[in-house]
């Protein structure tokens, strides 16, 4: 019976490793180069900064709470959990910008390019996450992030999608994108250490 448990454990461990390590979108062939995800992440950040030049970039001026605790928790988990977290957070970013943004002072064309970048990241990460099993802890962290993004959407609605509310939200989204970028770099480094 013990050999059976050992084989189950080995297969289970290999499946976890294989799911995350098979994600070429977050890895690179050369140790010092940047991943495709990182390239597109930098592009999406710069497109959002260019689109919404008046966004609040100083965290001390933001009235909205940022979920630092969720980012701290997720960094302590495995690479496969990072990929799911990044994917889910980017989907939430897309939901924020699905609403009315006519009152924002963002450049609509550049904002559309930003959304295309985010959509591409989501598409590629969905391929990476197809075989990853979601743990209870990852599910709880993601649920709290979903609630955070719902509060951002509520902030927009409560302020009637005003220019100021869009500037507030864009400041928070930029902060998320930067934190996700750092998380993706750590994930890439961890995945390369496994190979």
mmCIF file of C-alpha atoms in Angstrom:
data_model
loop_
_atom_site.group_PDB
_atom_site.id
_atom_site.type_symbol
_atom_site.label_atom_id
_atom_site.label_comp_id
_atom_site.label_asym_id
_atom_site.label_seq_id
_atom_site.Cartn_x
_atom_site.Cartn_y
_atom_site.Cartn_z
ATOM 1 C CA UNK A 1 0.000 0.000 0.000
ATOM 2 C CA UNK A 2 2.892 2.357 0.776
ATOM 3 C CA UNK A 3 4.283 2.169 -2.804
ATOM 4 C CA UNK A 4 0.860 3.140 -4.120
ATOM 5 C CA UNK A 5 0.767 6.251 -1.926
ATOM 6 C CA UNK A 6 4.280 7.118 -2.979
ATOM 7 C CA UNK A 7 3.332 6.929 -6.685
ATOM 8 C CA UNK A 8 0.226 9.031 -6.090
ATOM 9 C CA UNK A 9 2.368 11.611 -4.303
ATOM 10 C CA UNK A 10 4.962 11.638 -7.105
ATOM 11 C CA UNK A 11 2.316 12.004 -9.827
ATOM 12 C CA UNK A 12 0.573 14.729 -7.861
ATOM 13 C CA UNK A 13 3.835 16.631 -7.344
ATOM 14 C CA UNK A 14 4.763 16.296 -11.018
ATOM 15 C CA UNK A 15 1.369 17.572 -12.138
ATOM 16 C CA UNK A 16 1.749 20.675 -9.948
ATOM 17 C CA UNK A 17 5.238 21.308 -11.233
ATOM 18 C CA UNK A 18 4.273 20.634 -14.849
ATOM 19 C CA UNK A 19 1.264 23.007 -14.817
ATOM 20 C CA UNK A 20 3.234 26.032 -13.734
ATOM 21 C CA UNK A 21 6.509 25.154 -15.397
ATOM 22 C CA UNK A 22 4.788 24.571 -18.739
ATOM 23 C CA UNK A 23 3.747 28.202 -18.828
ATOM 24 C CA UNK A 24 6.131 29.594 -21.421
ATOM 25 C CA UNK A 25 4.319 32.940 -21.329
ATOM 26 C CA UNK A 26 5.869 33.767 -17.947
ATOM 27 C CA UNK A 27 9.267 32.177 -18.614
ATOM 28 C CA UNK A 28 12.157 32.964 -20.938
ATOM 29 C CA UNK A 29 14.769 30.823 -22.604
ATOM 30 C CA UNK A 30 17.693 32.876 -21.324
ATOM 31 C CA UNK A 31 18.196 33.539 -17.642
ATOM 32 C CA UNK A 32 18.709 37.301 -17.856
ATOM 33 C CA UNK A 33 16.031 38.157 -20.430
ATOM 34 C CA UNK A 34 12.494 39.269 -19.713
ATOM 35 C CA UNK A 35 9.391 37.182 -20.350
ATOM 36 C CA UNK A 36 6.659 37.865 -22.894
ATOM 37 C CA UNK A 37 4.333 38.559 -19.985
ATOM 38 C CA UNK A 38 6.734 41.161 -18.599
ATOM 39 C CA UNK A 39 7.050 42.883 -21.982
ATOM 40 C CA UNK A 40 3.281 43.146 -22.352
ATOM 41 C CA UNK A 41 2.880 44.105 -18.701
ATOM 42 C CA UNK A 42 5.243 47.048 -19.171
ATOM 43 C CA UNK A 43 3.352 47.980 -22.312
ATOM 44 C CA UNK A 44 -0.022 47.938 -20.557
ATOM 45 C CA UNK A 45 1.300 50.083 -17.696
ATOM 46 C CA UNK A 46 2.761 52.673 -20.064
ATOM 47 C CA UNK A 47 -0.402 52.710 -22.226
ATOM 48 C CA UNK A 48 -2.589 53.323 -19.179
ATOM 49 C CA UNK A 49 -0.242 56.076 -17.968
ATOM 50 C CA UNK A 50 -0.360 57.704 -21.417
ATOM 51 C CA UNK A 51 -4.126 57.283 -21.725
ATOM 52 C CA UNK A 52 -4.952 58.746 -18.305
ATOM 53 C CA UNK A 53 -2.322 61.375 -17.648
ATOM 54 C CA UNK A 54 -4.227 62.925 -14.728
ATOM 55 C CA UNK A 55 -4.527 59.696 -12.758
ATOM 56 C CA UNK A 56 -3.470 59.943 -9.142
ATOM 57 C CA UNK A 57 -0.066 58.325 -8.887
ATOM 58 C CA UNK A 58 0.710 59.309 -5.309
ATOM 59 C CA UNK A 59 -0.624 56.554 -3.039
ATOM 60 C CA UNK A 60 -1.014 58.940 -0.121
ATOM 61 C CA UNK A 61 -3.621 60.932 -2.060
ATOM 62 C CA UNK A 62 -5.815 57.921 -2.804
ATOM 63 C CA UNK A 63 -8.971 57.541 -0.774
ATOM 64 C CA UNK A 64 -9.283 53.884 -1.695
ATOM 65 C CA UNK A 65 -7.768 51.048 0.274
ATOM 66 C CA UNK A 66 -5.233 48.817 -1.459
ATOM 67 C CA UNK A 67 -5.176 45.051 -0.717
ATOM 68 C CA UNK A 68 -1.548 44.752 0.407
ATOM 69 C CA UNK A 69 -2.424 41.783 2.598
ATOM 70 C CA UNK A 70 -3.570 39.687 -0.381
ATOM 71 C CA UNK A 71 -0.341 40.401 -2.239
ATOM 72 C CA UNK A 72 1.659 39.421 0.851
ATOM 73 C CA UNK A 73 -0.246 36.149 1.172
ATOM 74 C CA UNK A 74 0.038 35.201 -2.484
ATOM 75 C CA UNK A 75 3.805 35.720 -2.602
ATOM 76 C CA UNK A 76 4.181 32.980 0.007
ATOM 77 C CA UNK A 77 2.423 30.419 -2.204
ATOM 78 C CA UNK A 78 3.578 28.386 -5.197
ATOM 79 C CA UNK A 79 4.089 29.619 -8.762
ATOM 80 C CA UNK A 80 0.894 27.983 -9.975
ATOM 81 C CA UNK A 81 -1.037 30.031 -7.412
ATOM 82 C CA UNK A 82 0.716 33.195 -8.604
ATOM 83 C CA UNK A 83 -0.425 32.519 -12.159
ATOM 84 C CA UNK A 84 -4.042 32.070 -11.051
ATOM 85 C CA UNK A 85 -3.897 35.203 -8.920
ATOM 86 C CA UNK A 86 -2.434 37.316 -11.736
ATOM 87 C CA UNK A 87 -5.036 35.958 -14.147
ATOM 88 C CA UNK A 88 -7.956 36.661 -11.823
ATOM 89 C CA UNK A 89 -6.717 40.158 -10.972
ATOM 90 C CA UNK A 90 -6.259 41.073 -14.634
ATOM 91 C CA UNK A 91 -9.796 39.879 -15.358
ATOM 92 C CA UNK A 92 -10.999 42.189 -12.593
ATOM 93 C CA UNK A 93 -9.077 45.084 -14.153
ATOM 94 C CA UNK A 94 -10.890 44.391 -17.421
ATOM 95 C CA UNK A 95 -14.237 44.465 -15.575
ATOM 96 C CA UNK A 96 -13.465 47.906 -14.146
ATOM 97 C CA UNK A 97 -12.893 49.344 -17.616
ATOM 98 C CA UNK A 98 -15.929 47.608 -19.126
ATOM 99 C CA UNK A 99 -18.131 50.325 -17.622
ATOM 100 C CA UNK A 100 -18.856 53.850 -18.686
ATOM 101 C CA UNK A 101 -15.660 55.800 -19.132
ATOM 102 C CA UNK A 102 -16.995 58.610 -21.289
ATOM 103 C CA UNK A 103 -16.649 61.093 -18.415
ATOM 104 C CA UNK A 104 -13.033 60.193 -17.821
ATOM 105 C CA UNK A 105 -10.357 62.406 -19.274
ATOM 106 C CA UNK A 106 -8.513 59.376 -20.644
ATOM 107 C CA UNK A 107 -7.583 59.142 -24.309
ATOM 108 C CA UNK A 108 -10.065 56.525 -25.646
ATOM 109 C CA UNK A 109 -7.702 55.184 -28.314
ATOM 110 C CA UNK A 110 -4.832 54.669 -25.867
ATOM 111 C CA UNK A 111 -7.237 53.212 -23.326
ATOM 112 C CA UNK A 112 -8.374 50.715 -25.958
ATOM 113 C CA UNK A 113 -4.756 49.710 -26.606
ATOM 114 C CA UNK A 114 -4.319 49.229 -22.848
ATOM 115 C CA UNK A 115 -7.383 46.957 -22.757
ATOM 116 C CA UNK A 116 -6.074 44.958 -25.715
ATOM 117 C CA UNK A 117 -2.793 44.431 -23.836
ATOM 118 C CA UNK A 118 -4.688 43.232 -20.755
ATOM 119 C CA UNK A 119 -6.871 40.965 -22.888
ATOM 120 C CA UNK A 120 -3.785 39.386 -24.469
ATOM 121 C CA UNK A 121 -2.245 38.773 -21.037
ATOM 122 C CA UNK A 122 -5.482 37.158 -19.849
ATOM 123 C CA UNK A 123 -5.687 34.944 -22.947
ATOM 124 C CA UNK A 124 -2.132 33.703 -22.575
ATOM 125 C CA UNK A 125 -2.430 33.141 -18.822
ATOM 126 C CA UNK A 126 -5.685 31.199 -19.293
ATOM 127 C CA UNK A 127 -3.711 28.710 -21.369
ATOM 128 C CA UNK A 128 -1.192 28.415 -18.538
ATOM 129 C CA UNK A 129 -3.893 27.913 -15.935
ATOM 130 C CA UNK A 130 -5.984 25.249 -17.684
ATOM 131 C CA UNK A 131 -4.648 22.355 -15.586
ATOM 132 C CA UNK A 132 -3.922 24.184 -12.346
ATOM 133 C CA UNK A 133 -6.024 23.107 -9.388
ATOM 134 C CA UNK A 134 -7.249 26.025 -7.288
ATOM 135 C CA UNK A 135 -6.459 25.640 -3.590
ATOM 136 C CA UNK A 136 -8.777 26.873 -0.837
ATOM 137 C CA UNK A 137 -6.295 29.549 0.200
ATOM 138 C CA UNK A 138 -5.957 30.854 -3.357
ATOM 139 C CA UNK A 139 -9.736 30.856 -3.665
ATOM 140 C CA UNK A 140 -10.094 32.918 -0.460
ATOM 141 C CA UNK A 141 -7.428 35.409 -1.548
ATOM 142 C CA UNK A 142 -9.063 35.761 -4.970
ATOM 143 C CA UNK A 143 -12.476 36.265 -3.392
ATOM 144 C CA UNK A 144 -11.109 39.140 -1.295
ATOM 145 C CA UNK A 145 -9.563 40.640 -4.437
ATOM 146 C CA UNK A 146 -12.928 40.319 -6.208
ATOM 147 C CA UNK A 147 -14.531 42.227 -3.331
ATOM 148 C CA UNK A 148 -11.837 44.889 -3.614
ATOM 149 C CA UNK A 149 -12.540 45.379 -7.311
ATOM 150 C CA UNK A 150 -16.290 45.480 -6.653
ATOM 151 C CA UNK A 151 -15.597 48.318 -4.222
ATOM 152 C CA UNK A 152 -13.692 50.136 -6.986
ATOM 153 C CA UNK A 153 -16.671 49.763 -9.317
ATOM 154 C CA UNK A 154 -18.974 50.966 -6.514
ATOM 155 C CA UNK A 155 -16.718 53.993 -6.060
ATOM 156 C CA UNK A 156 -17.189 54.811 -9.732
ATOM 157 C CA UNK A 157 -20.978 54.391 -9.513
ATOM 158 C CA UNK A 158 -21.265 56.410 -6.297
ATOM 159 C CA UNK A 159 -19.356 59.276 -7.880
ATOM 160 C CA UNK A 160 -21.426 58.991 -11.085
ATOM 161 C CA UNK A 161 -18.391 57.903 -13.122
ATOM 162 C CA UNK A 162 -16.880 61.379 -12.703
ATOM 163 C CA UNK A 163 -13.454 62.363 -13.960
ATOM 164 C CA UNK A 164 -12.126 62.413 -10.397
ATOM 165 C CA UNK A 165 -13.407 58.899 -9.691
ATOM 166 C CA UNK A 166 -11.764 57.600 -12.873
ATOM 167 C CA UNK A 167 -8.489 59.266 -11.887
ATOM 168 C CA UNK A 168 -8.720 57.612 -8.456
ATOM 169 C CA UNK A 169 -9.472 54.202 -9.959
ATOM 170 C CA UNK A 170 -6.736 54.483 -12.564
ATOM 171 C CA UNK A 171 -4.237 55.249 -9.814
ATOM 172 C CA UNK A 172 -5.259 52.081 -7.977
ATOM 173 C CA UNK A 173 -5.208 49.997 -11.172
ATOM 174 C CA UNK A 174 -1.705 51.245 -11.990
ATOM 175 C CA UNK A 175 -0.589 50.158 -8.546
ATOM 176 C CA UNK A 176 -2.123 46.721 -9.131
ATOM 177 C CA UNK A 177 -0.394 46.384 -12.482
ATOM 178 C CA UNK A 178 2.971 47.233 -10.956
ATOM 179 C CA UNK A 179 2.490 44.724 -8.127
ATOM 180 C CA UNK A 180 1.393 42.040 -10.606
ATOM 181 C CA UNK A 181 4.464 42.784 -12.686
ATOM 182 C CA UNK A 182 6.714 42.221 -9.658
ATOM 183 C CA UNK A 183 4.849 39.038 -8.803
ATOM 184 C CA UNK A 184 5.281 37.787 -12.378
ATOM 185 C CA UNK A 185 9.028 38.484 -12.220
ATOM 186 C CA UNK A 186 9.287 36.473 -8.995
ATOM 187 C CA UNK A 187 7.227 33.684 -10.559
ATOM 188 C CA UNK A 188 9.470 33.624 -13.640
ATOM 189 C CA UNK A 189 12.583 33.434 -11.485
ATOM 190 C CA UNK A 190 11.089 30.630 -9.427
ATOM 191 C CA UNK A 191 10.048 28.658 -12.522
ATOM 192 C CA UNK A 192 13.508 29.028 -14.046
ATOM 193 C CA UNK A 193 15.082 27.782 -10.841
ATOM 194 C CA UNK A 194 12.976 24.608 -11.170
ATOM 195 C CA UNK A 195 14.249 23.848 -14.671
#
